[in-house]
Amino acid sequence: MEKRIEVFTKANFPDAIGNEVASEIANIGITSVDEIRTVQVYLIDGELSKDEIKRICSELLIDGLTQDYACINGSSEQPADIQAGHRDNTVYTIEVTRKRGVMDPVESTVIKGIRDLGMSARSVKTAKRFLVAGSLSIEQVEAIADKVLANKIIEDVFINKDNLFYEDKNEAIEYVFHRHTLEILNADDEQLLSISQEGQLYLSLEEMKAVQKYFTTLGRNPTDVELETIAQTWSEHCMHKTFRGMIDCDGELIDNLLANTVMKATSELDKSWCVSVFKDNAGIIEFDENYNICFKVETHNHPSAIEPYGGANTGIGGVIRDTLGTGLGAKPILNTDVFCFGPLDIGQEMIPEGVLHPKRIFKGVVGGVRDYGNRMGIPTANGSIFFDERYTSNPIVYCGNVGLISRDKCEKKSHEGDLILLVGGRTGRDGIHGATFSSVELTHQSEVVSGGAVQIGDPIMEKKVTDALMKALDRSLYNNITDCGAGGLSSAVGEMGEELGAVVDLEKVPLKYDGLSYSEIWISEAQERMVLSVPPENMEEIREVFQREDVEATFIGEFTGDKRLRLRYKGEDVADIEMEFLHDGLPRIIRKAVWRSPSHEEPDIKVKKDYGEDLKKVLSSWNVCSKEWVIRQYDHEVQGGSVLKPLQGVDNDGPGDACIIRPVLSSGKGIIVSNGMNPKYGDIDPYHMAASAIDEALRQIISVGGNLEMVALLDNFSWGNTDKPVCLGGLVRAAKACYDMAIYYETPFISGKDSLNNEFKSGDKTISIPPTLLISAIGVMPDVTRAISMDVKSPDNLIYILGMTKDELGGSHYYDIHGFKGNSVPKVDREVGKKTMDLLANATGKGLVRSCHDCSEGGLAVAAAEMSFAGGYGIELDLSRVPVETGVDRDDIILFSESNSRFIVEVQPEKQKEFEETISGIPYGCMGKVLDNDVFTIQSQGGKNVISEKISDLKEAWQATLRL
Amino acid sequence: MTLKTETPDNKPKAIILRTAGTNCDYETRYALEKAGADVDLVHVNQLVKDKGLLGSYHIFVLPGGFTYGDDIAAGKVLANQLRHHLLDELTRFVDDGKLVIGICNGFQVLIKMGLLPGINGTQPSSNEYRQEFTLTYNDSNKFEDRWVYLKSFSDKSVFIDKDCLLYVPIAHAEGKFVAGDGGELENLGKSGQIIFKYVDKDGNIANYPWNPNGSLDNIAGICDSTGRVLGMMPHPERYIEPTQHPRWTREGLKAEGDGIAIFRNAVNYVKEKMWQKRP
């Protein structure tokens, strides 16, 4: 009989989780909750005496100072009475437990803790119980459960049921082998399509016909797992059919867009410091005489929409595994994350049915990245958050990771006869395409095992895998490695064995629970797993390395040399196909693309005498406002490498441009990481959006003291439905801009990823995300003591603007606060832009710059204001000194235009001459100076004050928005 | 892993304990090495298997991290493991005059296993489990990474002199120091075991964000009755190099970070106090 143990905070201590939940409930408009107490529930099954249970509770499960417990041994005993003080009110109980198959790592930790006490438990199950006191209707209680406490995708909710015992949790459900084949040899078109649909294979008719033809030559029908393997290998996610396919763009035939733009720039630039590009899990560039660095950014959008915490967990966990699986393995040293959400203040009535509120998605995603990154001990020091209504039902989550890799560990290759070793977490039904399983019934014998399509990550497992892997790496115990990500074992083994062939015995794969079919084992996307290719002679040694770190490692097959993929289940053959067909058999089709410039309404904004309010509005807008609430929750300095932190200035709270880390503490060499993105420009023209994003990412590298000599780029496209020719046309334009910019700035792309079809159907309405290209940049900094922060440093220093200000308010934040988009999107003058960056880099290299800030979202006024309040000093500026394009005569254009390639720079008066000589040849203006007061003043071209604000007021406007 | 034999000419030897979810080991090792120690990273499994191993070290370090995911409560599961598998060895280690430091998660472990504060000089035995203090959820209810000023209020610890002002970061969700209601805090103060308190930049006791988690009496670190066991929530190992300071671009580069003092004092203690005793 299982014991139910309830642990709760003593009445005289604040209930941290309860208080947090209470404020969330107030956020959804329910104000009649008086108090919430939380109860952690453990259901422990094992032969344990009363005294033993008592010891488990008092020594392991509670903190005796702040917590108490109750042990309920059966339905006759009462659960924890913590309703005192609320006798007059109704107290509701809401119990939340994870659905079967959604693992809670706490369960195995408790089993371990009990073992350390010298006892043993068969199983542990956890749940959370919330006691909600207040005058509430049952509908309100249900709303609290649904909108705040639980996510029914992964959790079961029980309201007002005392004394819950979940039975049969561990009842094994045996899998009975049955080889499943599908009749396709004689299938007509309609039947082929229906096989694809029913199997959720997402293969088109052309693709199904190619499969049919192949199996006709074999003279037999395929098994289910063969079809699954083909579908997975040929999926958009793995094959990038759109980017690598044929596109007819307004009559121009493009055979492989990626090879003709992004990758072409890299091969033409042919930089000697590019070690590995577009072939491994991450791109690799040189760092120093011992190490290279690798960088990868991934999207994880759809899972994050459904289960934000778990989705973001697995997003960051997945990209960290990319680093672990780059070359023979790299040490993860930095996380980056960029998110796109709907506005957090959007009304509930604007949220489509079945969609979570942006605030919940936002908090869940931030929590997911925080908990995974922090627990892995990897600093999260760069990122940004972007808001637009169109991300409400389709949020975008980009997670990136930088790794440090020994120079001699960058190449890998499996050898014939190598054994296939699976390490890390166990395999369950996690992430199997949309398969749905019913949930466990309360106190009833359930015959159905449920599994979550979305899994909660287990960062400690991944940390253990990392630690063990680094040991195996040091000893050179394996020849090849890759991560188990999308497509699971199918993808990992398929890729590694592409040239050799592989055989796998699927029953050897360790499972979280019984009942999985051979096909499910093969395609499961269970997290925290890696696949290694191990020479047979190292078998025992590598097994021991993992064992010592408590990481499961299982040999599941062999790389054969017969160039076939063969799968077996308990000796029975279940798949046998040629690697060549799998990897090269995909038929190519031509997609249509067109491009037509949209036309947006041009705003008519009246000229004003004072733009102070406009400045505060832009500062407080969602995209510009301080993200400190998020940044502080990330450990941005673990590993000790941080040189330039995301928050800067006299009070450690100003917005830095790029981050700088020192991955090897004994060396003065650093890495600069930045990002650029502006989907608002994409509504006008994706070409200029892409060019601006690249310019922005590079500006940030320059702003912090870097130069363009050794900077690599990553592209991450999140787009709408590219089956629509206009949408695909925009993608082609953006890719072309990537080529043009990379070639001119001499910054090669080394890796990238795309996520297409980001749209949401609600009834007959389709909402597509705006074209969203994230550009990440990584540069090597020879001497980190040259780093520059963005906060102004001391009174009387001069303030310069570098670059030309143009009438480019299209897609700007200034237009946005007035409700317009406009058409005059910022373009990049590559010649001036490159020269500006190179000369400014010379100046920072000579130590002539005290502070520098990238002039981007919100334009000159916002950048200068941020520098001013971050430094704690006032600034006075004169707009007549700003170099402007002919015809620009309005103050608001100069203040808020988002023209590219501009910087605001602080220079000491004694260095004025040398600075101006150094930057001679580019447009610049000395537009003012730092003041020994707290007022931020800007004079119009006509000599009158158009902005005069206290810096504390500006800072407050900037900080108040996201002070949650 | 092979260990060198100890001679007084050797550097003091530090052991950083590793287990599932340990992190901060890289920078902690760097700090100790910079301070002059010889450092080994040893997995708890190895230490449990080979219990004699601990005796060959002089400084035992429990680094930061999220051991066992901080499941149940921060540091709880490792504390439980150490109490039941290595308590005798650790007690002997301290009795032998050697040093123990727990940082962040390591402090949580020391508190929860009872090696701190050990007020009456008695170390906890595995039979009677008592915990007089704890570290619980921050008042802000969330993980926070921010720099704090610390002042040392006692000269009892071998790791730091009295009246030092240090600037170092915290990065935790469960760092609020809480005491039982039986006069434990008073006793702790009387015996000089309150080492670090959170202060403002002028060294005065102040509230959030100076006191980042709402700790009782602003307590950031305490020692045991011998002064040789120190636990602290802030991370001294994250301010060793001058470029780690959040405002070095404003204030200039110092010769070295404030955090090195703690590690250097430990290394020097071993050299001067422990090794002098031996012929």
GROMACS .gro file of C-alpha atoms in nm, chain A residues 490-732:
model
  243
  490SER     CA    1   1.597   0.740  -3.629
  491SER     CA    2   1.761   1.071  -3.702
  492ALA     CA    3   2.074   1.018  -3.493
  493VAL     CA    4   2.161   0.667  -3.612
  494GLY     CA    5   2.045   0.744  -3.965
  495GLU     CA    6   2.279   1.042  -3.989
  496MET     CA    7   2.579   0.876  -3.828
  497GLY     CA    8   2.540   0.562  -4.036
  498GLU     CA    9   2.467   0.735  -4.363
  499GLU     CA   10   2.788   0.618  -4.527
  500LEU     CA   11   2.832   0.288  -4.343
  501GLY     CA   12   2.498   0.140  -4.266
  502ALA     CA   13   2.374   0.036  -3.925
  503VAL     CA   14   2.190  -0.237  -3.743
  504VAL     CA   15   2.000  -0.171  -3.421
  505ASP     CA   16   1.833  -0.412  -3.177
  506LEU     CA   17   1.547  -0.200  -3.053
  507GLU     CA   18   1.458  -0.412  -2.749
  508LYS     CA   19   1.792  -0.313  -2.597
  509VAL     CA   20   1.691   0.051  -2.564
  510PRO     CA   21   1.618   0.121  -2.193
  511LEU     CA   22   1.259   0.234  -2.147
  512LYS     CA   23   1.092   0.462  -1.894
  513TYR     CA   24   0.795   0.225  -1.887
  514ASP     CA   25   0.689  -0.087  -2.069
  515GLY     CA   26   0.451  -0.105  -2.357
  516LEU     CA   27   0.637   0.079  -2.631
  517SER     CA   28   0.630  -0.073  -2.977
  518TYR     CA   29   0.951  -0.110  -3.177
  519SER     CA   30   0.838   0.177  -3.392
  520GLU     CA   31   0.779   0.407  -3.094
  521ILE     CA   32   1.121   0.324  -2.955
  522TRP     CA   33   1.281   0.419  -3.283
  523ILE     CA   34   1.113   0.758  -3.331
  524SER     CA   35   1.066   0.870  -2.970
  525GLU     CA   36   1.204   1.216  -2.905
  526ALA     CA   37   1.278   1.155  -2.539
  527GLN     CA   38   1.522   1.417  -2.414
  528GLU     CA   39   1.872   1.406  -2.270
  529ARG     CA   40   2.004   1.127  -2.491
  530MET     CA   41   2.318   1.111  -2.705
  531VAL     CA   42   2.439   0.848  -2.948
  532LEU     CA   43   2.807   0.752  -2.966
  533SER     CA   44   3.006   0.541  -3.208
  534VAL     CA   45   3.246   0.331  -3.003
  535PRO     CA   46   3.526   0.101  -3.121
  536PRO     CA   47   3.461  -0.246  -2.973
  537GLU     CA   48   3.791  -0.245  -2.782
  538ASN     CA   49   3.671   0.055  -2.574
  539MET     CA   50   3.343  -0.107  -2.482
  540GLU     CA   51   3.417  -0.181  -2.118
  541GLU     CA   52   3.612   0.134  -2.046
  542ILE     CA   53   3.347   0.372  -2.178
  543ARG     CA   54   3.069   0.185  -2.001
  544GLU     CA   55   3.260   0.227  -1.678
  545VAL     CA   56   3.311   0.601  -1.735
  546PHE     CA   57   2.937   0.655  -1.761
  547GLN     CA   58   2.858   0.419  -1.477
  548ARG     CA   59   3.083   0.614  -1.243
  549GLU     CA   60   2.878   0.925  -1.307
  550ASP     CA   61   2.546   0.741  -1.264
  551VAL     CA   62   2.458   0.772  -1.632
  552GLU     CA   63   2.297   0.482  -1.812
  553ALA     CA   64   2.489   0.373  -2.123
  554THR     CA   65   2.362   0.092  -2.342
  555PHE     CA   66   2.501  -0.065  -2.657
  556ILE     CA   67   2.212  -0.099  -2.899
  557GLY     CA   68   2.372  -0.189  -3.231
  558GLU     CA   69   2.658  -0.154  -3.471
  559PHE     CA   70   2.772   0.044  -3.773
  560THR     CA   71   2.803  -0.232  -4.029
  561GLY     CA   72   2.947  -0.124  -4.362
  562ASP     CA   73   2.664  -0.276  -4.565
  563LYS     CA   74   2.514   0.068  -4.631
  564ARG     CA   75   2.173  -0.047  -4.514
  565LEU     CA   76   1.963   0.053  -4.221
  566ARG     CA   77   1.848  -0.261  -4.046
  567LEU     CA   78   1.628  -0.268  -3.738
  568ARG     CA   79   1.548  -0.573  -3.530
  569TYR     CA   80   1.317  -0.635  -3.238
  570LYS     CA   81   1.399  -0.945  -3.034
  571GLY     CA   82   1.566  -1.099  -3.336
  572GLU     CA   83   1.285  -1.024  -3.579
  573ASP     CA   84   1.369  -0.797  -3.873
  574VAL     CA   85   1.146  -0.492  -3.877
  575ALA     CA   86   1.331  -0.267  -4.121
  576ASP     CA   87   1.585  -0.308  -4.397
  577ILE     CA   88   1.635  -0.020  -4.640
  578GLU     CA   89   1.929   0.130  -4.822
  579MET     CA   90   2.090   0.438  -4.671
  580GLU     CA   91   2.121   0.585  -5.017
  581PHE     CA   92   1.747   0.582  -5.075
  582LEU     CA   93   1.685   0.719  -4.730
  583HIS     CA   94   1.917   1.016  -4.775
  584ASP     CA   95   1.899   1.082  -5.149
  585GLY     CA   96   1.565   0.941  -5.259
  586LEU     CA   97   1.361   1.252  -5.187
  587PRO     CA   98   1.198   1.376  -5.510
  588ARG     CA   99   1.255   1.745  -5.581
  589ILE     CA  100   0.970   1.973  -5.667
  590ILE     CA  101   0.957   2.335  -5.780
  591ARG     CA  102   0.791   2.585  -5.552
  592LYS     CA  103   0.647   2.915  -5.670
  593ALA     CA  104   0.756   3.241  -5.518
  594VAL     CA  105   0.655   3.596  -5.601
  595TRP     CA  106   0.738   3.926  -5.443
  596ARG     CA  107   0.512   4.231  -5.443
  597SER     CA  108   0.597   4.526  -5.220
  598PRO     CA  109   0.309   4.590  -4.983
  599SER     CA  110   0.190   4.944  -4.938
  600HIS     CA  111   0.116   5.073  -4.589
  601GLU     CA  112  -0.055   5.395  -4.493
  602GLU     CA  113   0.188   5.683  -4.450
  603PRO     CA  114   0.132   5.857  -4.119
  604ASP     CA  115   0.056   6.221  -4.081
  605ILE     CA  116   0.206   6.316  -3.747
  606LYS     CA  117   0.197   6.680  -3.646
  607VAL     CA  118   0.522   6.854  -3.559
  608LYS     CA  119   0.550   6.916  -3.186
  609LYS     CA  120   0.750   7.148  -2.963
  610ASP     CA  121   0.821   6.883  -2.704
  611TYR     CA  122   0.895   6.517  -2.764
  612GLY     CA  123   0.952   6.421  -2.402
  613GLU     CA  124   0.627   6.226  -2.382
  614ASP     CA  125   0.698   6.049  -2.710
  615LEU     CA  126   1.039   5.949  -2.583
  616LYS     CA  127   0.890   5.808  -2.264
  617LYS     CA  128   0.629   5.621  -2.465
  618VAL     CA  129   0.894   5.459  -2.683
  619LEU     CA  130   1.110   5.381  -2.378
  620SER     CA  131   0.815   5.213  -2.209
  621SER     CA  132   0.703   5.021  -2.519
  622TRP     CA  133   0.720   4.642  -2.489
  623ASN     CA  134   1.013   4.601  -2.724
  624VAL     CA  135   1.232   4.877  -2.585
  625CYS     CA  136   1.157   4.856  -2.212
  626SER     CA  137   1.396   4.708  -1.957
  627LYS     CA  138   1.409   4.328  -1.951
  628GLU     CA  139   1.576   4.322  -1.609
  629TRP     CA  140   1.294   4.114  -1.461
  630VAL     CA  141   1.394   3.836  -1.700
  631ILE     CA  142   1.771   3.885  -1.705
  632ARG     CA  143   1.815   3.865  -1.327
  633GLN     CA  144   1.647   3.526  -1.318
  634TYR     CA  145   1.917   3.388  -1.543
  635ASP     CA  146   2.250   3.308  -1.392
  636HIS     CA  147   2.456   3.517  -1.631
  637GLU     CA  148   2.794   3.470  -1.463
  638VAL     CA  149   2.831   3.105  -1.369
  639GLN     CA  150   3.162   2.962  -1.502
  640GLY     CA  151   3.313   3.300  -1.410
  641GLY     CA  152   3.373   3.418  -1.764
  642SER     CA  153   3.156   3.726  -1.778
  643VAL     CA  154   3.341   4.039  -1.888
  644LEU     CA  155   3.054   4.251  -2.009
  645LYS     CA  156   2.725   4.160  -1.847
  646PRO     CA  157   2.380   4.215  -1.993
  647LEU     CA  158   2.305   4.482  -1.729
  648GLN     CA  159   2.548   4.773  -1.711
  649GLY     CA  160   2.603   5.114  -1.557
  650VAL     CA  161   2.626   5.285  -1.223
  651ASP     CA  162   2.336   5.083  -1.080
  652ASN     CA  163   2.403   4.766  -1.283
  653ASP     CA  164   2.077   4.802  -1.471
  654GLY     CA  165   2.141   4.966  -1.811
  655PRO     CA  166   2.083   4.772  -2.135
  656GLY     CA  167   2.411   4.636  -2.273
  657ASP     CA  168   2.456   4.575  -2.644
  658ALA     CA  169   2.648   4.249  -2.674
  659CYS     CA  170   2.788   4.024  -2.405
  660ILE     CA  171   3.154   3.936  -2.370
  661ILE     CA  172   3.277   3.624  -2.197
  662ARG     CA  173   3.617   3.481  -2.130
  663PRO     CA  174   3.580   3.106  -2.173
  664VAL     CA  175   3.933   3.027  -2.052
  665LEU     CA  176   3.985   3.216  -1.727
  666SER     CA  177   4.361   3.210  -1.751
  667SER     CA  178   4.353   3.380  -2.092
  668GLY     CA  179   4.266   3.739  -2.178
  669LYS     CA  180   4.093   3.637  -2.497
  670GLY     CA  181   3.719   3.676  -2.520
  671ILE     CA  182   3.411   3.597  -2.720
  672ILE     CA  183   3.150   3.857  -2.813
  673VAL     CA  184   2.795   3.743  -2.880
  674SER     CA  185   2.513   3.960  -3.011
  675ASN     CA  186   2.184   3.936  -3.194
  676GLY     CA  187   1.986   4.143  -3.440
  677MET     CA  188   1.622   4.116  -3.532
  678ASN     CA  189   1.342   4.348  -3.637
  679PRO     CA  190   1.028   4.180  -3.767
  680LYS     CA  191   0.853   4.518  -3.792
  681TYR     CA  192   1.066   4.595  -4.097
  682GLY     CA  193   0.975   4.259  -4.248
  683ASP     CA  194   0.619   4.375  -4.297
  684ILE     CA  195   0.757   4.633  -4.539
  685ASP     CA  196   1.041   4.442  -4.703
  686PRO     CA  197   1.214   4.126  -4.576
  687TYR     CA  198   1.526   4.219  -4.773
  688HIS     CA  199   1.583   4.533  -4.569
  689MET     CA  200   1.472   4.358  -4.255
  690ALA     CA  201   1.744   4.098  -4.303
  691ALA     CA  202   2.006   4.356  -4.395
  692SER     CA  203   1.911   4.563  -4.089
  693ALA     CA  204   1.925   4.259  -3.860
  694ILE     CA  205   2.278   4.181  -3.978
  695ASP     CA  206   2.383   4.545  -3.945
  696GLU     CA  207   2.237   4.553  -3.593
  697ALA     CA  208   2.410   4.233  -3.478
  698LEU     CA  209   2.742   4.363  -3.612
  699ARG     CA  210   2.688   4.711  -3.465
  700GLN     CA  211   2.662   4.550  -3.125
  701ILE     CA  212   2.990   4.366  -3.175
  702ILE     CA  213   3.154   4.699  -3.260
  703SER     CA  214   2.980   4.887  -2.977
  704VAL     CA  215   3.139   4.673  -2.708
  705GLY     CA  216   3.487   4.713  -2.850
  706GLY     CA  217   3.507   4.436  -3.109
  707ASN     CA  218   3.595   4.453  -3.476
  708LEU     CA  219   3.481   4.277  -3.792
  709GLU     CA  220   3.802   4.082  -3.849
  710MET     CA  221   3.677   3.754  -3.710
  711VAL     CA  222   3.299   3.760  -3.684
  712ALA     CA  223   3.070   3.477  -3.790
  713LEU     CA  224   2.692   3.485  -3.832
  714LEU     CA  225   2.404   3.247  -3.774
  715ASP     CA  226   2.072   3.269  -3.954
  716ASN     CA  227   1.746   3.157  -3.799
  717PHE     CA  228   1.442   3.203  -4.015
  718SER     CA  229   1.097   3.172  -3.862
  719TRP     CA  230   0.845   3.225  -4.137
  720GLY     CA  231   0.479   3.181  -4.221
  721ASN     CA  232   0.345   2.928  -4.468
  722THR     CA  233   0.593   2.913  -4.756
  723ASP     CA  234   0.347   2.720  -4.970
  724LYS     CA  235   0.206   3.068  -5.026
  725PRO     CA  236   0.411   3.224  -5.308
  726VAL     CA  237   0.422   3.573  -5.152
  727CYS     CA  238   0.543   3.433  -4.823
  728LEU     CA  239   0.813   3.232  -5.003
  729GLY     CA  240   0.901   3.540  -5.209
  730GLY     CA  241   0.974   3.726  -4.887
  731LEU     CA  242   1.197   3.441  -4.771
  732VAL     CA  243   1.393   3.454  -5.095
   0.00000   0.00000   0.00000
